[in-house]
Tab-separated table of C-alpha atoms and ligand atoms in Angstrom:
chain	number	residue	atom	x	y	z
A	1	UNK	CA	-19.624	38.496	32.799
A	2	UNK	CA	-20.863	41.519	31.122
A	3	UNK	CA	-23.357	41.281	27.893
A	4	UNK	CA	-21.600	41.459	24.542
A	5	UNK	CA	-18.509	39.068	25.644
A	6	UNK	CA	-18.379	36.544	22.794
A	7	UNK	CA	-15.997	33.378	23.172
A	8	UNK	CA	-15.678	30.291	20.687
A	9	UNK	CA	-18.839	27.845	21.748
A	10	UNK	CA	-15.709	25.222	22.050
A	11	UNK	CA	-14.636	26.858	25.047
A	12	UNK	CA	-16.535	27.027	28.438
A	13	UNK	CA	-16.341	29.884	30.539
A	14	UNK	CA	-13.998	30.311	33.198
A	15	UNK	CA	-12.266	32.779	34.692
A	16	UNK	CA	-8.621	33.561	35.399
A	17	UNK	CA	-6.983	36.656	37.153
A	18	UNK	CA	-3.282	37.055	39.248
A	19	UNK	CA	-2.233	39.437	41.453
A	20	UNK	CA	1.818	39.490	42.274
A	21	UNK	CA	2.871	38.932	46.102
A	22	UNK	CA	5.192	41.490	45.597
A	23	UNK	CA	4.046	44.117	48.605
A	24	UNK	CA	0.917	45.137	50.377
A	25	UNK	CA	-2.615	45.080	49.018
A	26	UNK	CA	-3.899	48.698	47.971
A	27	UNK	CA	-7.164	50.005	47.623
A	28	UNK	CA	-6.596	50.008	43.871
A	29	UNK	CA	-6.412	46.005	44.225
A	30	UNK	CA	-9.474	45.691	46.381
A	31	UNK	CA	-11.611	47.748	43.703
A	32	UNK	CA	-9.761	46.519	40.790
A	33	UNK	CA	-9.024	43.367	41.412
A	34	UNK	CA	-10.013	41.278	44.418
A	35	UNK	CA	-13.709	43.055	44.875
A	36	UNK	CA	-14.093	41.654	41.509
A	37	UNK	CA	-12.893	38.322	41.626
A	38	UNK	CA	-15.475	37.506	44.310
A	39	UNK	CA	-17.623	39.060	42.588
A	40	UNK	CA	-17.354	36.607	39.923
A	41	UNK	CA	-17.145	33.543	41.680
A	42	UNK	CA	-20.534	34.718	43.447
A	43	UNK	CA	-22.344	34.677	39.812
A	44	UNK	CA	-21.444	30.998	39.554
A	45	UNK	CA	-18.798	31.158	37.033
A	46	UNK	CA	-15.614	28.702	37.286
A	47	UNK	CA	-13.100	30.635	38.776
A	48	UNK	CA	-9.200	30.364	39.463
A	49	UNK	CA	-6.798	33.080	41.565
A	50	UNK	CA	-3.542	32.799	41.586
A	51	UNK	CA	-0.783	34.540	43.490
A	52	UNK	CA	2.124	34.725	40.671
A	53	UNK	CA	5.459	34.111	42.841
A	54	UNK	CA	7.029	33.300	39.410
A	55	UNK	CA	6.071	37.300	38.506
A	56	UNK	CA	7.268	38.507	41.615
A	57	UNK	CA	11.261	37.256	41.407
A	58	UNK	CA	11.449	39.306	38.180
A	59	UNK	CA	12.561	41.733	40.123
A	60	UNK	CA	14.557	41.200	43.534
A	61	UNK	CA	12.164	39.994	46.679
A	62	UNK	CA	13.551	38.988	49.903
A	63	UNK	CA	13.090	35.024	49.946
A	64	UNK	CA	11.190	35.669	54.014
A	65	UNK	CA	9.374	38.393	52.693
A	66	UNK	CA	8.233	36.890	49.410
A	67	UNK	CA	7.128	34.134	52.193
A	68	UNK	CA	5.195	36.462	54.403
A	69	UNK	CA	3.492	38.267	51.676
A	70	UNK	CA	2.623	35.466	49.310
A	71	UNK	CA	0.642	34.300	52.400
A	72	UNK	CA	-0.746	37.499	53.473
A	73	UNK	CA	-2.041	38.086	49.435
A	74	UNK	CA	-3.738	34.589	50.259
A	75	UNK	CA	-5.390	36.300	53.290
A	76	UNK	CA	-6.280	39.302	51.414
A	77	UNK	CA	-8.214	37.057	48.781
A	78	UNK	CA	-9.808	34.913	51.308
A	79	UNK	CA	-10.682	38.349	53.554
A	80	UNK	CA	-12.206	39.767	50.130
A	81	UNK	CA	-14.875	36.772	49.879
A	82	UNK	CA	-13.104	34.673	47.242
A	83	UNK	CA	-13.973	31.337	49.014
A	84	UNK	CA	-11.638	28.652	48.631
A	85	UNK	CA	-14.384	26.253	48.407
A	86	UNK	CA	-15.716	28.013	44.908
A	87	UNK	CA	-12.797	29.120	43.786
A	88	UNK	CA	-9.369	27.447	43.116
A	89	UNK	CA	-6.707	29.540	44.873
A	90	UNK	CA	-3.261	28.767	44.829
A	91	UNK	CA	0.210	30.232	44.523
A	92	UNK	CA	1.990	29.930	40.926
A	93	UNK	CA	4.977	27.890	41.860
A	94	UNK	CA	3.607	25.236	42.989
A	95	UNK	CA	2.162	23.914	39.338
A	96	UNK	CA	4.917	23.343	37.172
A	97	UNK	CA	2.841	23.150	33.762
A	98	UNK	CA	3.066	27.933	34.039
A	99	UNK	CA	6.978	27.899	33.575
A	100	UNK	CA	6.655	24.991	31.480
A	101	UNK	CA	3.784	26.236	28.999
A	102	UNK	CA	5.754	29.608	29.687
A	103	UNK	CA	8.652	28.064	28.103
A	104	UNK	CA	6.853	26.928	24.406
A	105	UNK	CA	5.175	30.949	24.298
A	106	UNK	CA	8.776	32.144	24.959
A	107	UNK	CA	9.551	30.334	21.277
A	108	UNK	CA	5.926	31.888	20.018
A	109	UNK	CA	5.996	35.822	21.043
A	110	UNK	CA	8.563	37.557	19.540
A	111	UNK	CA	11.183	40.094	20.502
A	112	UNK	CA	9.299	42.910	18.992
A	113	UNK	CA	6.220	42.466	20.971
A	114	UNK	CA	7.602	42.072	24.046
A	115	UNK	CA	10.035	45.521	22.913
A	116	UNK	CA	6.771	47.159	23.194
A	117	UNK	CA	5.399	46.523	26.533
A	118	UNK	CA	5.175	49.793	28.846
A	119	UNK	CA	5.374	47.504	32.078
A	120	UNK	CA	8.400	46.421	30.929
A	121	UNK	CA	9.634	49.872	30.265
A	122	UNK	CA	8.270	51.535	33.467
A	123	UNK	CA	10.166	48.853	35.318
A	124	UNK	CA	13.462	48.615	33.596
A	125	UNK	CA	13.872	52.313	33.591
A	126	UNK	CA	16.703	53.473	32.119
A	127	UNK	CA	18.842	50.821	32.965
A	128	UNK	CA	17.293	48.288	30.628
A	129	UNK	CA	20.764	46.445	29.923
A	130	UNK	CA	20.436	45.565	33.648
A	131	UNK	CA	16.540	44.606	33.949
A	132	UNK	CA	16.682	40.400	34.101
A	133	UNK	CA	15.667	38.292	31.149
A	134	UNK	CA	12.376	37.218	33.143
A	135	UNK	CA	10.925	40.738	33.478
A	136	UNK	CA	11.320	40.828	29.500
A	137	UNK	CA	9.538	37.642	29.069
A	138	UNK	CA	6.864	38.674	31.617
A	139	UNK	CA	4.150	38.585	29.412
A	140	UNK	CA	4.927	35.427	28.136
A	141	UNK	CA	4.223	33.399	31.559
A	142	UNK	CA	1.059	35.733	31.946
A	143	UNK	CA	-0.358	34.223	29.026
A	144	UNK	CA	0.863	30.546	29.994
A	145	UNK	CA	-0.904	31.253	33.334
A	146	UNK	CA	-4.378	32.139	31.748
A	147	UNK	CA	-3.861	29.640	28.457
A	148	UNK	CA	-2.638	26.512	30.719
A	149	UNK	CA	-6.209	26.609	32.185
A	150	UNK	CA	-8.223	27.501	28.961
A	151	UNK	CA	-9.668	30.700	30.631
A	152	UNK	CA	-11.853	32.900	28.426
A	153	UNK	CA	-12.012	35.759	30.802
A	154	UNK	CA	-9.404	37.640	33.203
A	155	UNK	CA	-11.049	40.240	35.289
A	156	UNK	CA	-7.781	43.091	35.671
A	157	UNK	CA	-7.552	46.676	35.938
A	158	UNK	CA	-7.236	48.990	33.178
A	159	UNK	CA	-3.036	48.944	33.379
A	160	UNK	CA	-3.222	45.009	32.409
A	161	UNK	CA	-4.695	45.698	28.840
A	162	UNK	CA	-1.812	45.415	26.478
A	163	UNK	CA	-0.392	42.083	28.428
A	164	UNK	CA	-3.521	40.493	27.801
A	165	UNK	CA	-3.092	41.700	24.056
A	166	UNK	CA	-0.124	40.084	24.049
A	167	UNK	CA	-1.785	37.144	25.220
A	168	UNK	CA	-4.515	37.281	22.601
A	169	UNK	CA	-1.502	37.957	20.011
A	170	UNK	CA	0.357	34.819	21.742
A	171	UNK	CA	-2.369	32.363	21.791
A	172	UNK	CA	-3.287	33.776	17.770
A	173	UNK	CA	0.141	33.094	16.441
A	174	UNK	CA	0.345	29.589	18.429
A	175	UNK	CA	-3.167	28.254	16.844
A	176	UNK	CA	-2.350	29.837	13.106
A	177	UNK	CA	1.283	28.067	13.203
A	178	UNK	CA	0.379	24.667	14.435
A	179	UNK	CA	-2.988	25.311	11.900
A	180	UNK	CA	-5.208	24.203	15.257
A	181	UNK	CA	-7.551	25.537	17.427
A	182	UNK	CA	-6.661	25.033	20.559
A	183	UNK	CA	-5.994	28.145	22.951
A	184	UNK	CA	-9.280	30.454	23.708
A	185	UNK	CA	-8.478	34.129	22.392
A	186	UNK	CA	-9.665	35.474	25.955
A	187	UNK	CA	-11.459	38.027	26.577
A	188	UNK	CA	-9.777	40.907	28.799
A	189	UNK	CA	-12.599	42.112	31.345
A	190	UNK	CA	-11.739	45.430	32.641
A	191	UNK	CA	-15.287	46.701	33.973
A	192	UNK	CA	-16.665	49.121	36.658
A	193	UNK	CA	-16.098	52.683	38.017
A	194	UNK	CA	-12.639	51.327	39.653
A	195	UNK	CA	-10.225	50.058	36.859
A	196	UNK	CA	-7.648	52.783	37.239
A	197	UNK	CA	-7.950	54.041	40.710
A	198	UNK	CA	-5.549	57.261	40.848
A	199	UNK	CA	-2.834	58.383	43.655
A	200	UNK	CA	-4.514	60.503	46.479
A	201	UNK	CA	-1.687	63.085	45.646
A	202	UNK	CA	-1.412	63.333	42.301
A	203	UNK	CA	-4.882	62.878	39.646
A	204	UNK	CA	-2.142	61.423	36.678
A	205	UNK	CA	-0.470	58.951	38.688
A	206	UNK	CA	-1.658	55.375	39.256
A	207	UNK	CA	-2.218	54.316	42.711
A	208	UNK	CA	0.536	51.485	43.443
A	209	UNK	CA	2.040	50.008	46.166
A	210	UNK	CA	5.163	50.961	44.737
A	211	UNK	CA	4.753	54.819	45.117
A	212	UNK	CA	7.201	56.016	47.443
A	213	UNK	CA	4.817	58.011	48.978
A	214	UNK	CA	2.748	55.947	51.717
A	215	UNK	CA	0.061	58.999	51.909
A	216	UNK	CA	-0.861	58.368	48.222
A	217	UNK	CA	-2.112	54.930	49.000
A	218	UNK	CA	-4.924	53.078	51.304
A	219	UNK	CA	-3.389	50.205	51.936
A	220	UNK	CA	-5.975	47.447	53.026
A	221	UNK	CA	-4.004	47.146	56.644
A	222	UNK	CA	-4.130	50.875	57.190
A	223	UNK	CA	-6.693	51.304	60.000
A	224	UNK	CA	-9.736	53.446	60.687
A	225	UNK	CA	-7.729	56.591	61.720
A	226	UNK	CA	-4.860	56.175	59.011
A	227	UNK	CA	-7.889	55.874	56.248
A	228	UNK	CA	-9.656	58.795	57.313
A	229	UNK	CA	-6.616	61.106	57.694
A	230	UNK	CA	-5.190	60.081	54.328
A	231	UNK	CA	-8.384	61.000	52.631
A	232	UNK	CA	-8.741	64.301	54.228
A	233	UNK	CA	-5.417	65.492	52.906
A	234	UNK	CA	-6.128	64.397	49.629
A	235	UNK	CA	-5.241	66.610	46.828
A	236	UNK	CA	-8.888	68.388	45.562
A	237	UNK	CA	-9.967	71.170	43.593
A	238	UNK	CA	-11.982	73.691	45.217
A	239	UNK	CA	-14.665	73.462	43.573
A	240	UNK	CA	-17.984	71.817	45.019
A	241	UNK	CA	-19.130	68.105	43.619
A	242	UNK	CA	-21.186	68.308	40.342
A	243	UNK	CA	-24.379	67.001	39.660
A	244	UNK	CA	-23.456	65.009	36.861
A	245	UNK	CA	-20.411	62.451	35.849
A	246	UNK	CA	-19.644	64.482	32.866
A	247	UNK	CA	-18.479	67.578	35.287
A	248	UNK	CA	-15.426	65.912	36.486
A	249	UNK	CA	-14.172	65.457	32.824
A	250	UNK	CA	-11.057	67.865	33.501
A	251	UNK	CA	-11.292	67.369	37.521
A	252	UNK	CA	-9.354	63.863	37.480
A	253	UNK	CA	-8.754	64.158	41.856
A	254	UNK	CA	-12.611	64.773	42.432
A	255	UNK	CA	-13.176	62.022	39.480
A	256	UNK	CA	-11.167	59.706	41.685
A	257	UNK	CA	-13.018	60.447	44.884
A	258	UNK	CA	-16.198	59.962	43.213
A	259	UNK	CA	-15.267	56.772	41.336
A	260	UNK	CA	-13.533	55.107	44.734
A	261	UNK	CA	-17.084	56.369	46.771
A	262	UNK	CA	-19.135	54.409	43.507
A	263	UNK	CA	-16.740	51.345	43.466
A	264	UNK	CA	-16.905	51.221	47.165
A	265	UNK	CA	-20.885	51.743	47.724
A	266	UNK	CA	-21.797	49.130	44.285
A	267	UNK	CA	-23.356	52.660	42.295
A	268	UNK	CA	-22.752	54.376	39.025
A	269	UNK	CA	-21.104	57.583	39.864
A	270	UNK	CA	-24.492	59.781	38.435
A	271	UNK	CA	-26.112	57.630	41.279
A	272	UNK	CA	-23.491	59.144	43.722
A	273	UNK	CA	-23.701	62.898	42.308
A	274	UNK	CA	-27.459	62.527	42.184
A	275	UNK	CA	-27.302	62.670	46.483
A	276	UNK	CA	-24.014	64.826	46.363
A	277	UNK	CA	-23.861	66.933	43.452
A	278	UNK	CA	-23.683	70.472	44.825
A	279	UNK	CA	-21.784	69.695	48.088
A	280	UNK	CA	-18.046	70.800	48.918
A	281	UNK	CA	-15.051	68.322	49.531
A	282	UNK	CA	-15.369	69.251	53.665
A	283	UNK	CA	-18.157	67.200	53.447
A	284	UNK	CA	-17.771	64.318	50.884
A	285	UNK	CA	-14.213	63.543	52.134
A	286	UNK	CA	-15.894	62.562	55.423
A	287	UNK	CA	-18.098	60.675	54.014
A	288	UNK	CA	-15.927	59.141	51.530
A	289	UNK	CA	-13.766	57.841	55.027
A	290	UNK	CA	-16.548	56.363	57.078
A	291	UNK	CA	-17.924	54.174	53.931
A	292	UNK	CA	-14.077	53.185	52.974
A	293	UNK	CA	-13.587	52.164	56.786
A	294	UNK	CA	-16.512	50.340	56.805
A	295	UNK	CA	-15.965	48.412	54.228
A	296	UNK	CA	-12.037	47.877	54.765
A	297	UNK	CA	-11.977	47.601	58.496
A	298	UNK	CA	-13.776	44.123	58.655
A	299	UNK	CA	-11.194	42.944	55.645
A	300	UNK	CA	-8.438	43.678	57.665
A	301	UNK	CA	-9.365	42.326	60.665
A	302	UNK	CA	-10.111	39.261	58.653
A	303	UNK	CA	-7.187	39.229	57.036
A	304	UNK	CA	-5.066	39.912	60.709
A	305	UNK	CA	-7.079	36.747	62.263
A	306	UNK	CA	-6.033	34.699	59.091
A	307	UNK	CA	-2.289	35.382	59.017
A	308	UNK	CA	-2.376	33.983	63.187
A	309	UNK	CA	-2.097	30.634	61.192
A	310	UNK	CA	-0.089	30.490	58.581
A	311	UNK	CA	-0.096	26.436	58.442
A	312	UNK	CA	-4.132	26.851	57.485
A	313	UNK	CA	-3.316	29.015	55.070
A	314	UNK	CA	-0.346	26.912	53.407
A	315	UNK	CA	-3.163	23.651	53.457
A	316	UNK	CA	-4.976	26.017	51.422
A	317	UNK	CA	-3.097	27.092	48.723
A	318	UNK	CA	-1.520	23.431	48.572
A	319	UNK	CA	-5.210	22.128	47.696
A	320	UNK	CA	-5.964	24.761	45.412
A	321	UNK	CA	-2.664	23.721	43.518
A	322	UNK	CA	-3.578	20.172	43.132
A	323	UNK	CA	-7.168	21.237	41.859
A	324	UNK	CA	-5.516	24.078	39.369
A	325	UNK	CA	-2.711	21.025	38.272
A	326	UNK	CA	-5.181	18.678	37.270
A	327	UNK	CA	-6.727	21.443	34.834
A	328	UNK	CA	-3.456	22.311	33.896
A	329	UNK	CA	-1.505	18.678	32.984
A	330	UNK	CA	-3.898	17.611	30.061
A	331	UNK	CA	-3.775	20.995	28.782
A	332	UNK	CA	0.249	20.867	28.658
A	333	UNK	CA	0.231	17.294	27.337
A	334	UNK	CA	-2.515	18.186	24.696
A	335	UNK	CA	0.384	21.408	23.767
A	336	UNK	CA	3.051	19.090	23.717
A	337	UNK	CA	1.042	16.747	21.342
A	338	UNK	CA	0.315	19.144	18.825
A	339	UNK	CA	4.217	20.701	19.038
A	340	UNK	CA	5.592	17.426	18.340
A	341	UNK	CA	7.486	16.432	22.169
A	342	UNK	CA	7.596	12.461	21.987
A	343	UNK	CA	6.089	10.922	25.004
B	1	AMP	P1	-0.404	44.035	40.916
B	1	AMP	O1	-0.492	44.455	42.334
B	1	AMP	O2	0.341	44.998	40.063
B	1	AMP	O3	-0.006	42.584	40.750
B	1	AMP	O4	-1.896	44.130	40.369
B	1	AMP	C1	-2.884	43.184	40.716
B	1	AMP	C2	-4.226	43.556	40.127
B	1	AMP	O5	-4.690	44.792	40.700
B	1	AMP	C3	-4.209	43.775	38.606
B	1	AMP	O6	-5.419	43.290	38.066
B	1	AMP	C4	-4.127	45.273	38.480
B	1	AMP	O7	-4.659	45.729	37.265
B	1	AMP	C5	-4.976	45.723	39.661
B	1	AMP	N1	-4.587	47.069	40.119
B	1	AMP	C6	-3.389	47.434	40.649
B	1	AMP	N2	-3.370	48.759	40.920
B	1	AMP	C7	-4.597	49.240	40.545
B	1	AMP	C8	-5.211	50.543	40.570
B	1	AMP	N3	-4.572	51.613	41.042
B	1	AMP	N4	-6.479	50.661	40.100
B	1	AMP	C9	-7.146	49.575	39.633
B	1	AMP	N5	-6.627	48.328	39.580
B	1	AMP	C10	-5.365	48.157	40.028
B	2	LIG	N1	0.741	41.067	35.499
B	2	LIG	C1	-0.302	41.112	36.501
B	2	LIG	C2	-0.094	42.363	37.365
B	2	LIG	O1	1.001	42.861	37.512
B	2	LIG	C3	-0.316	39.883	37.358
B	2	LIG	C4	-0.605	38.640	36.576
B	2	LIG	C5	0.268	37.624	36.293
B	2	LIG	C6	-1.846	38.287	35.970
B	2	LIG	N2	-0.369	36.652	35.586
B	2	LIG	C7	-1.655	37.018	35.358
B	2	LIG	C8	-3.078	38.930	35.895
B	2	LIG	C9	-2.659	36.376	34.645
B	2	LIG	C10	-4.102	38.275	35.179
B	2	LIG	C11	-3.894	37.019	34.568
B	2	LIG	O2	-1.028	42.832	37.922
């Protein structure tokens, strides 16, 4: 990971991250998520995925459609180049010891932490009275799910910071009460040009899958002809592309463009303004659309040949659970141990 991370000696690298099967795959996932996690596993670090079910039923999901899309997410991994064989990849459910270490932080956070989260108020709304009690203890089974394994490092975008505060805060408090030293105080790695990729219509707002707006997304099924048309009607200035990164300081749609086109081609973004400083949006959009369809198209193909067989991909995910539970069941037990459960 990148220079400068410092963990306790005690604790060996490995990696952690989660995405929710809660809807399609965005390009904001891809870049800053998924790009990454293979990314990792290709340096030769220890690395576990998960796709959080457990997350997802805080707020309603159709039981077939949690089905289909928990299954498609493990597509969209596998179509990214996190290899099952290098990485353990499994869905959250099916390893107990997350709702069960989930259950001991839910009597070590406290109500004034969790008060603060902006997920949680983004999500609620105004309606908090009627938000369920899971989606208020969110963060606390995001930190099981990265402290059940021992992970040092969790690879997220930018909008994941503060939960993995929390987690910091949780795994803190746990080791100062129980006067041990037993959970890691991870490391949050939010890295790259990509780690808050922006709506196409609208420079302020996050690209989600949860926009109402389909045009404000590139979804990583969207083909070749959706891609490029949603990029030409992108909300720009009109200004031409400067020749430096520190001219699109008050220009957040062109920063976006640029930042997607660095994420996208592995440069910095003065790499990228070096060749197109100077030049107008009628010709970086284009160009912007042939590299994102080149890179996407072959993931979604991939990911469309996976999802014809749905049993492989079930085999899968029930291996990579048996790998992530025999991490997971000493660390529990050890918890237990140290809380005081009999056994
Ligand atoms: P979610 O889809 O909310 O479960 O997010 C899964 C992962 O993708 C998390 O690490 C997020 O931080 C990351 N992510 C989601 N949307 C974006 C975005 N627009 N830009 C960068 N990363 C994102
Ligand atoms: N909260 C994350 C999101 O919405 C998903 C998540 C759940 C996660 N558990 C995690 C991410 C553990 C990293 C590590 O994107």
């Amino acid at each position: 990971m990148s220079e400068g991370v410092q963990t306790s000696p005690a604790f060996k690298t490995r990696v952690f991250s989660g995405i929710q099967p809660s809807g399609g795959l965005t390009l904001g996932n891809y870049l800053g998520a998924l790009k990454r996690f293979a990314d990792a596993q290709n340096q030769g670090i220890e690395t576990i995925y998960c796709m959080v079910d457990m997350h997802a039923i805080t707020v309603w999901q159709d039981p077939a459609a949690l089905r289909r899309q928990t299954r498609e997410l493990a597509a969209g991994f596998i179509a990214s180049g996190v290899d099952p064989n290098r990485s353990i990849l499994f869905n959250q459910s099916q390893v107990a010891e997350h709702a069960q270490l989930a259950w001991v932080f839910n009597c070590v956070a406290r109500m004034g932490w969790m008060k603060r989260m902006t997920q949680f108020k983004d999500k609620a709304g105004k309606n908090a009275e009627n938000a369920s009690l899971g989606l208020f203890g969110y963060p606390a089974l995001m930190a099981a799910d990265i402290l059940v394994y021992h992970a040092t490092h969790v690879p997220v975008g930018e909008d994941q910071k503060q939960h993995l505060e929390l987690t910091r805060d949780i795994a803190t408090k746990f080791n100062h009460d129980y006067g041990v030293d037993f959970f890691p105080i991870t490391e949050p790695v939010i890295e790259g040009t990509a780690t808050r990729v922006m709506s196409l219509r609208d420079g302020s707002k996050k690209m989600s899958k949860s926009d109402p707006s389909d045009a404000s997304r590139i979804n990583m099924t969207d083909d070749a002809e959706t891609i490029a048309s949603k990029i030409r009607k992108a909300r720009t200035d009109p200004d031409a592309l400067p020749s430096e990164a520190k001219g699109l300081s008050e220009r957040p749609e062109a920063r976006n463009l640029v930042n997607i086109y660095a994420a996208l081609s592995d440069q910095t973004v003065d790499e990228v303004l070096r060749d197109v400083g100077g030049r107008q949006f009628s010709e970086f959009k284009p160009m912007l659309a042939d590299l994102a369809v080149a890179k996407l198209s072959p993931i979604s193909s991939e990911m469309a040949r996976l999802m014809q067989n749905p049993t492989e991909i079930d085999a899968i995910l029930r291996k990579g659970a048996d790998q992530a539970r025999a991490i997971a069941a000493p660390i529990l037990q050890q918890t237990y141990d140290i809380i005081g459960m009999v056994r």
